[in-house]
Coordinates of C-alpha atoms in Angstrom, one line a residue:
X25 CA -0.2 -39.9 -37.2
X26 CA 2.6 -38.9 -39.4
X27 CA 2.3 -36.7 -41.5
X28 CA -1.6 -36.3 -42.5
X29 CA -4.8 -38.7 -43.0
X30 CA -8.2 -39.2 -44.2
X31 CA -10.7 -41.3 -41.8
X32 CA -13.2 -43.5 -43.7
X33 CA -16.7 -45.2 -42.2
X34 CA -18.5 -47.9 -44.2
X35 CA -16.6 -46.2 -47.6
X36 CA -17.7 -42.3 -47.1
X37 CA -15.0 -39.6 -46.0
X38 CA -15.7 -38.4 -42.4
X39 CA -12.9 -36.3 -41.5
X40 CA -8.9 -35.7 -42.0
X41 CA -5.9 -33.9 -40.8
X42 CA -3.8 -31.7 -43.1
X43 CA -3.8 -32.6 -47.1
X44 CA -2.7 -36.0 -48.9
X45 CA -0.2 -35.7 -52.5
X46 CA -0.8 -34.0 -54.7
X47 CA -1.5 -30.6 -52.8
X48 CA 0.6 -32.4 -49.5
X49 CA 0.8 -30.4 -46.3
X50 CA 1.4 -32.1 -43.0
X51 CA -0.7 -31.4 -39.8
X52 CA 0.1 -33.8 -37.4
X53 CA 0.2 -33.8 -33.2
X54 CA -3.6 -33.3 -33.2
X55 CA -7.0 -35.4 -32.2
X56 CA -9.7 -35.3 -34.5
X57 CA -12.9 -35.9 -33.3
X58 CA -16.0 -36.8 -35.6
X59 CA -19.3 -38.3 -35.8
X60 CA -19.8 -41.8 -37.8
X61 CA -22.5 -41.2 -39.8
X62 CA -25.8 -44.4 -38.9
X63 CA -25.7 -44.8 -42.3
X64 CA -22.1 -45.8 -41.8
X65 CA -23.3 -49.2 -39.9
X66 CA -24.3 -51.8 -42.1
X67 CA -27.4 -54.2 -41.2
X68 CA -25.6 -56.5 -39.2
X69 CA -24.3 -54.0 -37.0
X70 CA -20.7 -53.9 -38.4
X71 CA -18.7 -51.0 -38.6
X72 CA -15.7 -50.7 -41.3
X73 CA -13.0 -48.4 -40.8
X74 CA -10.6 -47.2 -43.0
X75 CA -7.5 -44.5 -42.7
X76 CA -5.5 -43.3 -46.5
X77 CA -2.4 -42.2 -44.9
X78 CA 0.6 -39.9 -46.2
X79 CA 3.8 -40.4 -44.5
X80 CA 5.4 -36.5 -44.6
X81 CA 8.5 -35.8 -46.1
X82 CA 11.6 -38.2 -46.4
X83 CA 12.7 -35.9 -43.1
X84 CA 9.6 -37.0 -41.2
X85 CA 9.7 -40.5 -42.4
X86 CA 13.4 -40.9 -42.2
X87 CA 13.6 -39.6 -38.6
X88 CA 10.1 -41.6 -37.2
X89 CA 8.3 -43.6 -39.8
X90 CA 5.3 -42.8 -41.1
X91 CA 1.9 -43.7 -39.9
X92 CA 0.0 -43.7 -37.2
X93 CA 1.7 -43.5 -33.5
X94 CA 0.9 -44.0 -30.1
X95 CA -3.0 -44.9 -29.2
X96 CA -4.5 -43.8 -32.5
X97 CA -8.2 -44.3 -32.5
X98 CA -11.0 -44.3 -29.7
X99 CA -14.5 -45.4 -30.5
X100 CA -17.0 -43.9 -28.0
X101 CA -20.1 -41.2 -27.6
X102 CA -18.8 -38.0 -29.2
X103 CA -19.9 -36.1 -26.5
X104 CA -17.2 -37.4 -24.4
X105 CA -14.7 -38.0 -26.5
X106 CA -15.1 -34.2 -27.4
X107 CA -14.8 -33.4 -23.5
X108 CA -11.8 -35.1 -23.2
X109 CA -10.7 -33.8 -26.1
X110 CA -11.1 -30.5 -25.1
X111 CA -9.7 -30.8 -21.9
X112 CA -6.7 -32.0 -23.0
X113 CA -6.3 -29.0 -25.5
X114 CA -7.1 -27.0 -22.7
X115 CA -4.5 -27.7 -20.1
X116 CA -1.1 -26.4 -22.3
X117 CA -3.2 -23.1 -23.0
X118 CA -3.7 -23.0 -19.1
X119 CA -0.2 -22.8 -18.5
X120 CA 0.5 -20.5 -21.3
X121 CA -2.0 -17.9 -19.6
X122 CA -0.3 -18.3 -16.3
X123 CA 3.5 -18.0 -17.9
X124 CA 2.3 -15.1 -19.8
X125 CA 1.1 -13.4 -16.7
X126 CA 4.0 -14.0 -15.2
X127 CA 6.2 -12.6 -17.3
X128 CA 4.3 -9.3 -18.2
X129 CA 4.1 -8.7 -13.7
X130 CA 7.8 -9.4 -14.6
X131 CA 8.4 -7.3 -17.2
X132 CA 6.7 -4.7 -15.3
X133 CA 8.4 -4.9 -12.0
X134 CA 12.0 -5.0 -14.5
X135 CA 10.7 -1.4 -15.9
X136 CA 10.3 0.1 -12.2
X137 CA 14.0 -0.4 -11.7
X138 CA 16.5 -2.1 -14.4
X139 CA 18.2 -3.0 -11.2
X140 CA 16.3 -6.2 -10.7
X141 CA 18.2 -8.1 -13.3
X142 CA 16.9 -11.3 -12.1
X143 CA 12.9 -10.3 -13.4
X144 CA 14.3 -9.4 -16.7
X145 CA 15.7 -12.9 -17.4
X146 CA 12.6 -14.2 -15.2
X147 CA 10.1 -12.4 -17.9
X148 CA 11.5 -13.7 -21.0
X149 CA 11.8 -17.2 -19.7
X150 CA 8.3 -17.3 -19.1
X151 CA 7.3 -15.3 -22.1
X152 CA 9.2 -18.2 -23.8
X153 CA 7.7 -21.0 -22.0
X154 CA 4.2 -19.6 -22.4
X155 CA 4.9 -19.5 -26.7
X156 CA 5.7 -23.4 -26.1
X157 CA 2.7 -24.2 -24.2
X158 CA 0.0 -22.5 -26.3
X159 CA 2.0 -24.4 -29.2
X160 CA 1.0 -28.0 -27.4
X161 CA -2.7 -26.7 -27.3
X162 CA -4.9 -27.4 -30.4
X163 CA -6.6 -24.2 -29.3
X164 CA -3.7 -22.7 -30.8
X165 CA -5.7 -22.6 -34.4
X166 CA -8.1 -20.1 -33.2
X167 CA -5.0 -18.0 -34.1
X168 CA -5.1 -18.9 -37.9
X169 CA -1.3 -19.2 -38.7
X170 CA -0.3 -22.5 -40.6
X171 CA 0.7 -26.0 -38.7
X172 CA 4.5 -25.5 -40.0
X173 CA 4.6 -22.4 -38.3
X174 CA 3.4 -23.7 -35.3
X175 CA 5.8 -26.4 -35.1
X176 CA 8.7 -23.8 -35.6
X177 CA 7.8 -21.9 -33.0
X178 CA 7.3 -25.3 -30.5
X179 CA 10.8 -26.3 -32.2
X180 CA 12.0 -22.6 -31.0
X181 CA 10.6 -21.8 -27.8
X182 CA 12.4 -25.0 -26.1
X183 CA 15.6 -23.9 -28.2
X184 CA 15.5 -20.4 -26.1
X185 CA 13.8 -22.3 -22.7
X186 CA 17.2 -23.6 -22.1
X187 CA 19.4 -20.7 -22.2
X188 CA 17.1 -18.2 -20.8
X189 CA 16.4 -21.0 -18.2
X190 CA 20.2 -20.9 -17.1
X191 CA 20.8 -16.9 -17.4
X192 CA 17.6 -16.9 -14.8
X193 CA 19.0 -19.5 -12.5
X194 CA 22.7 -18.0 -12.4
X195 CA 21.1 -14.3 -12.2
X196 CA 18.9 -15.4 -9.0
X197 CA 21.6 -17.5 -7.6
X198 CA 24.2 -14.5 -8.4
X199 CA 26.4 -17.1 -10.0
X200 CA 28.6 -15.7 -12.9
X201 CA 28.4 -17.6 -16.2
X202 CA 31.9 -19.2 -17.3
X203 CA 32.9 -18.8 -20.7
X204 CA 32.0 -22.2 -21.5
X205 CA 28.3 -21.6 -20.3
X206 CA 28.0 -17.9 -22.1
X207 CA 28.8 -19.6 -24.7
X208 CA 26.8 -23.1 -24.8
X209 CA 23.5 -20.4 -23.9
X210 CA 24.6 -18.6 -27.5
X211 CA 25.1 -21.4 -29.3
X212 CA 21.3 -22.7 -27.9
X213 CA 20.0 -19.7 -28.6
X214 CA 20.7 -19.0 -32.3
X215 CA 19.9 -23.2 -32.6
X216 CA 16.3 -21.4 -31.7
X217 CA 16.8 -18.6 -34.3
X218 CA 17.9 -20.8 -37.0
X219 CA 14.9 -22.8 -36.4
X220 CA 12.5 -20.0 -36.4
X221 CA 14.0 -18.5 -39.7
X222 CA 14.4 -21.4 -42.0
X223 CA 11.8 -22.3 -43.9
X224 CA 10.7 -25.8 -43.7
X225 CA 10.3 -28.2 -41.0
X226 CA 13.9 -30.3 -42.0
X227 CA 15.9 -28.0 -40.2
X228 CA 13.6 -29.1 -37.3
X229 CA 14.3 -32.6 -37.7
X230 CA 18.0 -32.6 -38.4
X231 CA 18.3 -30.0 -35.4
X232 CA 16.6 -32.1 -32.7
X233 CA 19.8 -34.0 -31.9
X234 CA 22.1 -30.8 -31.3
X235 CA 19.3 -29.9 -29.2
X236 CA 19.5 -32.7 -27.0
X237 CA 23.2 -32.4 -26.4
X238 CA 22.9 -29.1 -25.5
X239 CA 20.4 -29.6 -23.3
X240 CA 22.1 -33.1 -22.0
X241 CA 25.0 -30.2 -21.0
X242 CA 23.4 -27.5 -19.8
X243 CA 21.0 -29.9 -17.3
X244 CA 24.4 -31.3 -16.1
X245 CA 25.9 -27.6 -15.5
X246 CA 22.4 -26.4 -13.9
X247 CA 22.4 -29.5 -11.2
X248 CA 26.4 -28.5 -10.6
X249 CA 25.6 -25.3 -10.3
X250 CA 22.6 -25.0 -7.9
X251 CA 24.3 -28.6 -5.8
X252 CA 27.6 -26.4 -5.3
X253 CA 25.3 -23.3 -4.0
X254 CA 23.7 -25.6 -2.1
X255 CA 26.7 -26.6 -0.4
X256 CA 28.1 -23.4 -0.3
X257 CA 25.2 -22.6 2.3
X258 CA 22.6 -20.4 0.0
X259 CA 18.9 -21.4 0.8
X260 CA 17.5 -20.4 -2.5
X261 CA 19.7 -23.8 -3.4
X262 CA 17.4 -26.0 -1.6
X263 CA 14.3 -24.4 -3.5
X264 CA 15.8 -25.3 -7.0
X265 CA 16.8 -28.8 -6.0
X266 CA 13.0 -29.1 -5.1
X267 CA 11.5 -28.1 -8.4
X268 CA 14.7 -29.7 -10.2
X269 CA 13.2 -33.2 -9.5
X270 CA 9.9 -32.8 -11.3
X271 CA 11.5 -30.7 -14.0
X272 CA 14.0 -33.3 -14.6
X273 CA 11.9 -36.3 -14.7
X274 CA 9.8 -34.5 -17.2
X275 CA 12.2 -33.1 -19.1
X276 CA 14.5 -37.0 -19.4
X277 CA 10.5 -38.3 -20.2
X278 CA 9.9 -36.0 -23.3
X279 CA 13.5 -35.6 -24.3
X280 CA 14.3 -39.5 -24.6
X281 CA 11.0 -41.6 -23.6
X282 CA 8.9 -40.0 -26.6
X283 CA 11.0 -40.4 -28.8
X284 CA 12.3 -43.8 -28.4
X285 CA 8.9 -45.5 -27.0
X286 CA 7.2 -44.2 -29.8
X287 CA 5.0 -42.4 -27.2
X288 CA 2.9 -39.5 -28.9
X289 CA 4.5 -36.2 -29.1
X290 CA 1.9 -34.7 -27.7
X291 CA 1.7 -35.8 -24.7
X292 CA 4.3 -33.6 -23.3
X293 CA 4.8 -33.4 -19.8
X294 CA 8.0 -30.6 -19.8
X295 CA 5.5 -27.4 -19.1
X296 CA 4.6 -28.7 -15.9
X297 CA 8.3 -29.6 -15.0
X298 CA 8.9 -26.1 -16.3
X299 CA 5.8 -24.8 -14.2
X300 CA 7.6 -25.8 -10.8
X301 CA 10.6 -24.7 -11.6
X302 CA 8.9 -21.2 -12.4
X303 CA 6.8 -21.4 -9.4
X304 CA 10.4 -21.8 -7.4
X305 CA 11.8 -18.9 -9.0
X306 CA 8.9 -17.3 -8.3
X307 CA 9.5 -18.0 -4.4
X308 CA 12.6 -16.8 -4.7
X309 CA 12.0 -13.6 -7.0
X310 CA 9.2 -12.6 -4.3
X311 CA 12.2 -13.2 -1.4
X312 CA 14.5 -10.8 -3.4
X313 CA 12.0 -8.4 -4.1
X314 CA 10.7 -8.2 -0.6
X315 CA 14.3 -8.0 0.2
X316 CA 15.0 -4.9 -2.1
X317 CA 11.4 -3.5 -0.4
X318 CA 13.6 -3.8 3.1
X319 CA 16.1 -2.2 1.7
X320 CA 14.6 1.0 0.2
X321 CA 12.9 1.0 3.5
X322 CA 16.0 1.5 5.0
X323 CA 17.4 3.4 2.6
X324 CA 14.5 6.0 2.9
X325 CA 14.9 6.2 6.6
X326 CA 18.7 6.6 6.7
X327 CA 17.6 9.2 3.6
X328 CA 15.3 10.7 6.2
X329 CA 17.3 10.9 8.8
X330 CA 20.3 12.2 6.9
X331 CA 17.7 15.2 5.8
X332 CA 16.5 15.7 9.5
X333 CA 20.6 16.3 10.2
X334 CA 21.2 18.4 7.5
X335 CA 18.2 20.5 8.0
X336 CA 19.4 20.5 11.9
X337 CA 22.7 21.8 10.7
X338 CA 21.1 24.5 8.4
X339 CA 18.4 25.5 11.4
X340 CA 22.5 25.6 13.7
X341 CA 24.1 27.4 10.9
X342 CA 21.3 30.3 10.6
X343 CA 21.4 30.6 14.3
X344 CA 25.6 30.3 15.1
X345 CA 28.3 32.2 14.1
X346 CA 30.9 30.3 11.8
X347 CA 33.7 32.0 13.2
X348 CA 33.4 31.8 17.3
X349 CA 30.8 29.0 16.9
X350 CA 28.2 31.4 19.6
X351 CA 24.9 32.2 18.4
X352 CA 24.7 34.8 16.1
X353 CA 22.7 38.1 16.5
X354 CA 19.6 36.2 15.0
X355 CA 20.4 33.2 17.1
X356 CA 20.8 35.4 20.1
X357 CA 17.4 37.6 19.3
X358 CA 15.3 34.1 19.2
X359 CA 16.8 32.6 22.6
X360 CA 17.4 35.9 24.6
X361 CA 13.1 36.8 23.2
X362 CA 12.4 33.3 24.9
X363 CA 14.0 34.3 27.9
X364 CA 12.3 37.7 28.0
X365 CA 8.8 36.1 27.5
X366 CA 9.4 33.7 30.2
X367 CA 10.3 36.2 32.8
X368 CA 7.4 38.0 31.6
X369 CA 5.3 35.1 32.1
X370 CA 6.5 34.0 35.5
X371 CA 7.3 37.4 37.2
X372 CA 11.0 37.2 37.3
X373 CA 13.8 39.4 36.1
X374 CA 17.1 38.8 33.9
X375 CA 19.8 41.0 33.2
X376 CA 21.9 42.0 30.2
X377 CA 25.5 42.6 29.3
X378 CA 27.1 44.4 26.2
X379 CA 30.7 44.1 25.8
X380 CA 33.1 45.3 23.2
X381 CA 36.9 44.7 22.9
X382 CA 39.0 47.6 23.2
X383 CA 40.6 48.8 20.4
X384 CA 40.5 45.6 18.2
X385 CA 40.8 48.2 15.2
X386 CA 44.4 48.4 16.0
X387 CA 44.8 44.7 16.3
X388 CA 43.5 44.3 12.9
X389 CA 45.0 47.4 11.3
X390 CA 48.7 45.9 13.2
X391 CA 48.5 42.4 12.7
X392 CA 46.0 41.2 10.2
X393 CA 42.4 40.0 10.3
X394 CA 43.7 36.3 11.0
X395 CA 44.9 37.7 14.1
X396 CA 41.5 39.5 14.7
X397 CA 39.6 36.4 14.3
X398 CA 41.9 34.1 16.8
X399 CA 41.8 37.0 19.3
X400 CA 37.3 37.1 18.7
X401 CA 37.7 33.2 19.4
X402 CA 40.1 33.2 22.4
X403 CA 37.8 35.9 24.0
X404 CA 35.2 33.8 22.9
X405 CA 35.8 30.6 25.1
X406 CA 37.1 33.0 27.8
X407 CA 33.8 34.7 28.4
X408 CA 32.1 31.2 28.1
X409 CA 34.0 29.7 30.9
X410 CA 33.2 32.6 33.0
X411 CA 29.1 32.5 32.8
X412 CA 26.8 29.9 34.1
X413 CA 24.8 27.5 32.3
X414 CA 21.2 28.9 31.8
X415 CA 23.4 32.6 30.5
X416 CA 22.9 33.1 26.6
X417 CA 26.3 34.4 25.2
X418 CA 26.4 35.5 21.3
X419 CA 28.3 37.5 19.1
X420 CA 26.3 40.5 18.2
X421 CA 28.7 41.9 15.7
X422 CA 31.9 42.7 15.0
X423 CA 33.9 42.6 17.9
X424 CA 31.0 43.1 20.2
X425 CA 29.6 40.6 22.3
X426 CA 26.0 39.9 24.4
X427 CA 25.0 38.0 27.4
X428 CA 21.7 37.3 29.1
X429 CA 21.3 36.5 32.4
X430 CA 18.3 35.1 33.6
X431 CA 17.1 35.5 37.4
X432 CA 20.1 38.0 37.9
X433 CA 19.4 41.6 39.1
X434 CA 21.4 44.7 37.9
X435 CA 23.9 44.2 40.7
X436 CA 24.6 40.5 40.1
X437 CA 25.1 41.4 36.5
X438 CA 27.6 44.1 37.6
X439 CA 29.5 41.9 39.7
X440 CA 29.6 38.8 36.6
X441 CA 30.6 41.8 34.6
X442 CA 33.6 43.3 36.7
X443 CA 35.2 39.9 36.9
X444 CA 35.2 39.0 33.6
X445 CA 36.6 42.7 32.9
X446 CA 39.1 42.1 35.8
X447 CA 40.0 38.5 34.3
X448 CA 41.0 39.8 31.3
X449 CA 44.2 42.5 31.5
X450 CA 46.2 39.9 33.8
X451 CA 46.3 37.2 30.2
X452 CA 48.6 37.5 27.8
X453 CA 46.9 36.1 24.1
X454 CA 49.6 34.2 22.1
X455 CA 49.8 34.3 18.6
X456 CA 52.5 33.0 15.6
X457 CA 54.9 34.4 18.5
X458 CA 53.1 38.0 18.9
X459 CA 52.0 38.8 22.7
X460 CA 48.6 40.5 23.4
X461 CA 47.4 42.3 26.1
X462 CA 43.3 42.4 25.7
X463 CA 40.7 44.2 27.8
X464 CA 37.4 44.7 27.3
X465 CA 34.2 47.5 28.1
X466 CA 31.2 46.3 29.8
X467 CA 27.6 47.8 29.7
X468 CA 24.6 46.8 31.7
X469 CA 21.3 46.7 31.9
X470 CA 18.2 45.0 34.5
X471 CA 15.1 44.3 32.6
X472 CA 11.7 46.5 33.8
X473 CA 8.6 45.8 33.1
X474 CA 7.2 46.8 29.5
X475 CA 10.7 46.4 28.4
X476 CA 11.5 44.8 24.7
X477 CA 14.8 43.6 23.7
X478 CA 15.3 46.4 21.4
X479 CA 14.9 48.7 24.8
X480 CA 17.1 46.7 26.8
X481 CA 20.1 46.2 24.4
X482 CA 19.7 50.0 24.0
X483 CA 20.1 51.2 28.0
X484 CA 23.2 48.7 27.8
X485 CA 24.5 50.2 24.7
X486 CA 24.4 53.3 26.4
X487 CA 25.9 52.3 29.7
X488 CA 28.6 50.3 27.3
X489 CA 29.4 53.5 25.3
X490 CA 30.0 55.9 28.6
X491 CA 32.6 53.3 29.9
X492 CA 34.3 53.6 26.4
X493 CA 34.3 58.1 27.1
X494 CA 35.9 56.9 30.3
X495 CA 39.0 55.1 29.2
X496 CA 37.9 51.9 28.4
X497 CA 38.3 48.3 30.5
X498 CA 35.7 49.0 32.6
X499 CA 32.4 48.2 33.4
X500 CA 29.1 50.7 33.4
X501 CA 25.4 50.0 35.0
X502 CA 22.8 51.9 33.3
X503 CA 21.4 54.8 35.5
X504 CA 18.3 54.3 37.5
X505 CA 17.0 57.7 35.5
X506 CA 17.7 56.3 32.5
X507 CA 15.5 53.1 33.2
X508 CA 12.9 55.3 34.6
X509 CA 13.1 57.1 31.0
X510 CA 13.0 53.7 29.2
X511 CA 9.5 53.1 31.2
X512 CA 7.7 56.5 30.1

């Protein structure tokens, strides 16, 4: 009953709520549950009752009356009447538990990455809804703050419900706010802060119709909103329309039906309205989530894979040479060692040319390195036309270029190596309108038994520098002394 009472049996004070004038202070909103004393039953079994009521303050009185509301007293064992008491304190301070849960797993997925806007807005919803809940709860007084503060922060809470309940919704639904909403939210919001700051509970009364137009306006621009989504063809629609109907029936019954029935304030039913609409956003929030999961998933493979290519290029790049695109000496040392242990292995032979372009000096010193290195390229695709497919060609430096040839004796070698030499002095190389004429010296060399690649490079290096004593554009075999002399 408004705003606080003593209870009476048979004449003897058994209990009260909150303090009657002089020393007033209001506490209502809350069951009181006492024994009546035996002595309180008179001899012919009659039981007298009496309540010394205190209005509240004209702002109490003026807005509801004063007095009792609602089913005021129960007569009973106190054992159950305590039960039920308790039960019903316990219920709100359920739900406050479960919203506060929520929004610290919120607030903790929001901190992992600030990109999930959604759990931000999410978490301080529910971190508001679960301050309005534990406010319903008479459990709320094992915290020992004063029933005026209590009431600001119930008057509060639902004051910041609303707009953080729209700024979840549109963030979800990935719906921008108008002007008009951004600022009907603001407007509902610092309604919540005035509430909070002001001392006294007459800002609370004269506030309570502001409250419900703004929340008459923003219930009408959420149903729009998630309706037109709907429509537009977004599923997460569907799932708000569902938890819409409960939260709207409770919401109309506490907004307008308690306070115009005279129905007891607290017997609010909006936290469970609220509590399916935060289970749907829930739903949702857990879609979007799993969602962003998919997507890092993807994002690490195409990561991944984007590493694997550019550690494939690096791997190309150590092994190839930038300029004629061939493999390099390195390159050329890993493949043409490979080759060498497979003949080993198997019993076979390979062969192996050294060639150098004849006086390239003067083509540099003449025309320019840029010339040069189109003449190194030219000669380059040349001399790769020329081989077969299981041949290794690389540059080996400078001007000089290498070629292994597997399962081809010396004089297969020398015969690859006189046509390519023959090949050559009939082109004439192109250039920014300058004609070249470009020939080239062969060495080579048959792999023996017990030789390395180091010993094999170095008979053809040999055989390549005696055709350069004879005159150049040529081709030299190594002599079968001086492979005898590579054996010993």
């Amino acid at each position: 009953m408004y705003s606080a009472f003593e209870l009476y049996a048979g004449g003897k004070l058994i209990g009260s709520r909150g303090h009657l004038p002089p020393n007033a202070s209001p506490d209502w909103d809350r069951d009181l549950v006492v024994r009546v004393p035996p002595e309180a039953v008179s001899t012919d079994g009659s039981l007298v009752l009496a309540l010394r009521v205190w209005g509240g303050p004209e702002a109490v009185t003026s807005r509801w009356g004063g007095g009792v509301y609602g089913d005021t007293l129960w007569l009973g064992d106190y054992f159950t009447l305590a039960s039920e008491d308790f039960k019903t304190a316990l219920a709100p301070m359920f739900m406050a538990a479960l919203f506060l849960l929520s929004a610290l797993f919120s607030f903790y997925v929001y901190s992992r990455s600030a990109s999930l806007l959604s759990y931000l807005w999410f978490a301080l919803l529910s971190s508001a809804l679960a301050l309005y809940c534990y406010s319903l709860s008479d459990l709320r007084f094992m915290v020992p703050l004063d029933f005026v503060t209590y009431e600001k922060i119930e008057y509060a809470s639902v004051c910041f419900v609303a707009p953080l309940l729209v700024r979840t919704v549109w963030s979800i639904l990935d719906v921008e706010l108008t002007a008009f909403m951004r600022a009907l939210t603001i407007a509902c919001a610092g309604l919540g802060a005035a509430l909070a700051v002001v001392p006294g509970l007459e800002i609370n009364f004269g506030a309570i119709d502001i409250f419900r137009v703004f929340a008459a306006v923003l219930v009408y621009q959420y149903l729009q909103t998630i309706y037109g989504a709907w429509r537009a063809g977004d599923d997460k629609a569907f799932i708000f329309i569902v938890g819409s109907l409960v939260f709207i029936t409770t919401s109309v019954h506490d907004l307008f039906v308690t306070l115009l029935f005279d129905v007891a304030p607290g017997k609010m039913l909006s936290m469970y309205g609220f509590f399916s609409l935060v289970v749907c956003m829930a739903v949702l929030l857990s879609r979007q989530y799993a969602a962003v999961l998919d997507n890092l998933g993807e994002l690490v493979n195409e990561r991944t894979q984007q590493l694997r290519d550019a550690n494939s290029r690096l791997a190309r790049h150590a092994r190839e040479d930038a300029l004629t695109q061939l493999l390099n000496r390195r390159g050329f040392q890993e493949s043409a060692e490979q080759i060498i242990a497979n003949v080993q292995a198997q019993g076979s032979t390979l062969s192996l040319i050294l060639c150098d372009v004849d006086h390239f000096k003067r083509i540099n010193d003449r025309y320019g390195h840029a010339v040069g290195d189109r003449v190194l390229q030219h000669l380059a695709r040349h001399l790769g036309l020329n081989i077969r497919d299981v041949d290794i060609l690389g540059r080996w430096g400078g001007e000089e270029f290498i070629l292994v040839l597997p399962d081809l004796s010396l004089s297969g070698a020398q015969t690859l190596a006189q046509r390519l030499c023959d090949s050559l002095p009939s082109q004439i190389f192109r250039i920014d309108g300058i004609r070249l004429g470009l020939t080239m010296t062969f060495g080579v060399a048959q792999w023996r038994q017990g030789d390395t690649l180091e010993s094999l490079i170095a008979r053809a290096d040999v055989a390549l520098y005696e055709g350069k004593t004879r005159g150049r554009c040529q081709v030299v075999s190594e002599r079968p002394n001086v492979a005898q002399g590579a054996l010993s």
